[in-house]
Amino acid sequence: MSTRFWTGSRRDTLAGYLFIAPQLIGSVLFVFVPLGLVFWYSLHEWNVLADTFTFVGGENYQALADDPKLADALVATGFFSAGLVVLNLSLALLLAVLLNQRLRGTVFFRTVFFSPVVVSLVAWTIVWSFLLQDNGGINGLLETVGIDGPNWLRGEGTAMIAVIVVQVVKNVGLNMVLFLAALQGVPANLYEAATVDGASRRRQFLSITVPMISPTILLTSIITVVGSLQVFAQIAVLTQGGPGTSTTVLVYYLYQQAFQFHHFGYGATLSVLLFAIVLLLTLVQWRMRRKWVFHES
């Protein structure tokens, strides 16, 4: 009976489930269960100091709609995300195109641009916090050419730009490597045929390179957008959300509400909002892929 039951197909099915079991268990324990708990907490007011956990229903969501500071946090988040995504992707693609040439020293420069990716985020941010001070290294370099630099992290017009640049320099190497791999997979005969037809370098880039690497552009854009919405350490170390609320992005505002003001229920509500924004933007990018990603139309 047991021999008849354990047929070849059933053994293969069991082996398949065993292979995916660690990933499935990890996803349930560390993704789906925490998501469910966050939503559950958002329906409660949790006072750790008084040791109370009170069901409040939709009051936290009503407070979210009435919060006058939320709009500033969303604007700061949008500005940071837009600036980071545009600068990161454009610079990464430019570097990949330049370093895809068969020239001396390209391996060295690939290493140089990728090395910040493996550096500790906190250590990287602390170093830049010293460089961007009023008497830091950046202003010291500017003084050598007669420019009096601002206090980058204390000016409302420069703080967010400084944080964006620090993050771009830190992570541009990752997208550069992904673009390099995509560029090296473009068949050379396409460029040869285009050259014979008289196509310029610009036309070859727009009509051959961009369509052929468009799946990688989609991947990097999703990764970069999601990462930009989750920024925290850079804000916490460099500006602490200031000056004023100019760099108080949504994740840092969530941190303030939950861990500084001990409004854990409202902090969980902000987490639900963040999850909804990330999910919405990811779905929009995924649905739009059919309009511009090669082989997806």
C-alpha positions as MATLAB code, in Angstrom:
seq = 'MSTRFWTGSRRDTLAGYLFIAPQLIGSVLFVFVPLGLVFWYSLHEWNVLADTFTFVGGENYQALADDPKLADALVATGFFSAGLVVLNLSLALLLAVLLNQRLRGTVFFRTVFFSPVVVSLVAWTIVWSFLLQDNGGINGLLETVGIDGPNWLRGEGTAMIAVIVVQVVKNVGLNMVLFLAALQGVPANLYEAATVDGASRRRQFLSITVPMISPTILLTSIITVVGSLQVFAQIAVLTQGGPGTSTTVLVYYLYQQAFQFHHFGYGATLSVLLFAIVLLLTLVQWRMRRKWVFHES';
ca = [
       0.000    0.000    0.000;
       2.775    2.412    0.965;
       4.604    1.612   -2.271;
       1.527    2.433   -4.322;
       0.971    5.663   -2.398;
       4.521    6.989   -2.788;
       4.498    7.182   -6.537;
       7.186    9.055   -8.427;
       5.027   12.122   -8.967;
       4.100   12.337   -5.279;
       7.735   12.022   -4.232;
       8.621   14.825   -6.642;
       5.783   16.953   -5.266;
       6.934   16.373   -1.691;
      10.518   17.240   -2.638;
       9.309   20.456   -4.235;
       7.373   21.465   -1.118;
      10.391   20.667    1.075;
      12.592   22.877   -1.091;
      10.258   25.867   -0.834;
       9.377   25.247    2.830;
      12.233   27.367    4.325;
      11.369   30.344    2.100;
       7.639   29.892    2.703;
       8.061   29.648    6.484;
      10.360   32.666    6.486;
       7.882   34.696    4.442;
       5.019   33.789    6.768;
       6.954   34.487    9.974;
       8.830   37.617    8.893;
       6.524   39.198    6.284;
       2.866   38.188    6.499;
       2.597   37.825   10.283;
       4.288   41.212   10.940;
       2.034   42.855    8.338;
      -1.016   41.432   10.063;
       0.236   42.553   13.473;
       0.919   46.078   12.223;
      -2.648   46.356   10.950;
      -3.928   44.955   14.271;
      -1.855   47.453   16.256;
      -3.182   50.289   14.085;
      -6.642   49.563   15.513;
      -5.390   50.007   19.084;
      -3.792   52.608   21.291;
      -0.793   51.022   22.988;
       0.581   52.901   25.985;
       3.773   51.137   26.999;
       4.357   53.335   30.053;
       0.867   52.697   31.469;
       0.863   49.097   30.182;
      -2.488   49.510   28.401;
      -3.609   48.159   25.041;
      -6.978   49.645   24.114;
      -9.054   48.941   21.031;
      -9.918   52.244   19.316;
     -11.200   51.025   15.946;
     -10.675   53.578   13.200;
      -9.660   56.479   15.444;
      -6.014   56.256   14.394;
      -7.035   56.404   10.745;
      -9.193   59.437   11.473;
      -6.221   61.035   13.220;
      -4.163   60.220   10.125;
      -6.617   62.097    7.915;
      -6.640   65.072   10.302;
      -2.878   65.200   10.951;
      -1.593   68.632    9.785;
       2.044   67.447    9.779;
       1.430   64.448    7.538;
       1.268   66.553    4.378;
       4.748   67.963    5.043;
       6.112   64.454    5.585;
       4.546   63.232    2.331;
       5.917   66.215    0.395;
       9.408   65.627    1.822;
       9.125   61.927    0.981;
       8.019   62.680   -2.582;
      10.834   65.191   -3.111;
      13.438   62.792   -1.736;
      12.149   59.838   -3.759;
      11.892   61.787   -7.016;
      15.344   63.306   -6.646;
      16.949   60.024   -5.654;
      15.347   57.940   -8.393;
      16.120   60.413  -11.201;
      19.722   61.055  -10.134;
      20.506   57.445   -9.257;
      19.152   55.845  -12.414;
      20.480   58.481  -14.814;
      23.948   58.541  -13.231;
      24.091   54.744  -12.992;
      23.185   54.375  -16.672;
      25.708   57.029  -17.703;
      28.484   55.345  -15.712;
      27.543   51.931  -17.088;
      27.691   53.182  -20.677;
      31.070   54.845  -20.094;
      32.551   51.855  -18.259;
      31.259   49.405  -20.856;
      33.909   50.640  -23.269;
      37.040   48.595  -23.888;
      39.450   51.115  -22.412;
      42.306   50.880  -19.934;
      41.328   51.489  -16.326;
      37.648   50.587  -16.635;
      37.978   47.730  -14.130;
      39.542   50.124  -11.616;
      36.761   52.666  -11.985;
      34.087   49.975  -11.781;
      35.585   48.969   -8.421;
      35.763   52.586   -7.254;
      32.127   53.338   -8.043;
      30.865   50.046   -6.604;
      32.907   50.096   -3.372;
      30.541   52.453   -1.453;
      27.780   49.839   -1.826;
      29.603   47.441    0.520;
      30.445   50.109    3.109;
      28.336   50.179    6.278;
      25.444   52.609    5.811;
      25.815   54.163    9.265;
      29.592   54.549    8.925;
      29.168   56.083    5.468;
      26.564   58.535    6.743;
      28.634   59.554    9.786;
      31.634   60.343    7.584;
      29.469   62.492    5.301;
      27.974   64.281    8.305;
      31.481   65.577    9.093;
      32.225   66.416    5.462;
      29.019   68.452    5.105;
      29.419   70.544    8.246;
      29.975   74.287    8.011;
      33.714   73.798    8.529;
      33.822   70.367    6.914;
      35.754   68.943    4.017;
      33.307   69.948    1.283;
      33.392   73.627    2.216;
      37.160   73.352    2.647;
      37.457   72.253   -0.989;
      35.142   75.067   -2.093;
      37.245   77.644   -0.233;
      40.279   76.665   -2.310;
      38.473   78.029   -5.382;
      37.085   81.075   -3.605;
      33.564   79.799   -2.880;
      32.029   80.244    0.574;
      29.947   77.093    0.979;
      26.767   76.939    3.100;
      26.077   74.807    6.132;
      24.671   72.014    3.989;
      22.781   70.132    6.687;
      21.310   73.187    8.456;
      19.856   75.098    5.518;
      16.282   74.359    4.465;
      17.242   74.721    0.812;
      20.326   72.468    0.999;
      19.609   69.804    3.629;
      17.408   67.594    1.471;
      19.713   67.982   -1.530;
      22.676   66.955    0.620;
      20.880   63.834    1.886;
      19.908   62.868   -1.659;
      23.476   63.247   -2.928;
      24.869   61.188   -0.035;
      22.418   58.384   -0.798;
      23.023   58.526   -4.552;
      26.805   58.253   -4.142;
      26.294   55.363   -1.716;
      24.073   53.202   -3.940;
      24.685   54.275   -7.535;
      27.266   51.502   -7.932;
      24.650   48.771   -7.478;
      22.464   49.983  -10.329;
      25.595   50.644  -12.386;
      26.591   46.972  -12.125;
      23.080   45.865  -13.102;
      23.128   48.172  -16.127;
      26.609   46.941  -17.057;
      25.400   43.344  -17.063;
      22.441   44.337  -19.247;
      24.604   46.310  -21.689;
      26.989   43.406  -22.107;
      24.041   41.219  -23.061;
      23.021   43.391  -26.017;
      24.023   41.607  -29.266;
      26.839   43.424  -31.075;
      25.360   42.604  -34.498;
      22.472   44.989  -33.803;
      24.894   47.901  -33.536;
      26.784   46.717  -36.623;
      23.585   46.610  -38.666;
      22.552   50.044  -37.386;
      25.964   51.481  -38.279;
      25.671   50.091  -41.815;
      22.257   51.752  -42.093;
      23.784   55.077  -41.073;
      22.267   55.367  -37.592;
      24.032   57.805  -35.284;
      25.299   56.909  -31.806;
      22.330   58.708  -30.259;
      19.839   56.858  -32.462;
      21.507   53.527  -31.655;
      21.272   54.268  -27.945;
      17.589   55.235  -28.078;
      16.457   52.564  -30.547;
      18.671   49.625  -29.566;
      20.276   50.067  -26.151;
      17.314   51.433  -24.204;
      14.761   48.857  -25.497;
      17.166   45.959  -24.975;
      17.988   46.923  -21.377;
      14.453   48.071  -20.523;
      13.779   45.010  -18.284;
      16.788   46.025  -16.199;
      15.563   49.628  -16.135;
      12.250   48.346  -14.760;
      14.026   46.266  -12.103;
      16.300   49.086  -10.971;
      13.458   51.598  -10.922;
      11.323   49.370   -8.668;
      14.253   48.660   -6.345;
      15.238   52.335   -6.171;
      11.697   53.630   -5.622;
      11.033   51.138   -2.809;
      14.404   51.909   -1.226;
      13.822   55.663   -1.408;
      10.534   55.332    0.451;
      12.212   53.376    3.248;
      15.065   55.810    3.957;
      15.710   56.297    7.666;
      19.336   56.010    8.818;
      20.534   58.822    6.566;
      17.896   61.218    7.921;
      18.459   60.136   11.538;
      22.227   60.636   11.359;
      22.496   63.664    9.076;
      19.568   65.970    9.851;
      17.207   64.363   12.415;
      14.369   65.560   10.196;
      15.463   69.203   10.246;
      15.873   72.016    9.774;
      12.246   72.362   10.794;
      10.492   69.495    9.031;
      12.209   69.938    5.663;
      13.768   66.441    5.733;
      11.147   64.671    7.861;
      10.238   61.878    5.465;
       7.423   59.442    6.206;
       9.589   56.723    7.785;
      11.309   59.207   10.084;
       7.934   60.731   11.013;
       6.723   57.208   11.802;
       9.771   56.707   14.025;
       9.084   59.962   15.864;
       5.456   59.089   16.528;
       6.121   55.523   17.665;
       9.456   55.677   19.483;
       9.857   59.299   20.567;
       6.252   60.219   21.387;
       5.222   56.605   22.212;
       2.135   56.707   19.982;
       2.572   53.113   18.881;
      -0.946   52.742   17.527;
      -0.594   55.832   15.347;
       2.885   54.719   14.324;
       1.408   51.426   13.142;
      -1.194   53.390   11.172;
       1.601   55.308    9.452;
       3.228   51.950    8.660;
       0.025   50.813    6.958;
       0.047   54.035    4.926;
       3.673   53.465    3.935;
       2.905   49.895    2.895;
      -0.034   51.086    0.789;
       2.134   53.716   -0.961;
       4.909   51.220   -1.717;
       2.426   48.635   -2.968;
       0.597   51.167   -5.139;
       3.757   52.537   -6.777;
       5.108   49.034   -7.389;
       1.851   47.909   -9.006;
       1.745   51.049  -11.174;
       5.290   50.434  -12.415;
       4.521   46.772  -13.025;
       1.357   47.528  -14.990;
       3.076   50.218  -17.073;
       5.812   47.818  -18.132;
       3.732   46.646  -21.112;
       3.978   50.098  -22.660;
       7.766   50.435  -22.703;
       9.535   47.227  -21.592;
      10.875   45.145  -24.512;
       9.221   41.701  -24.930;
       6.370   42.748  -22.588;
       4.018   44.354  -25.121;
];
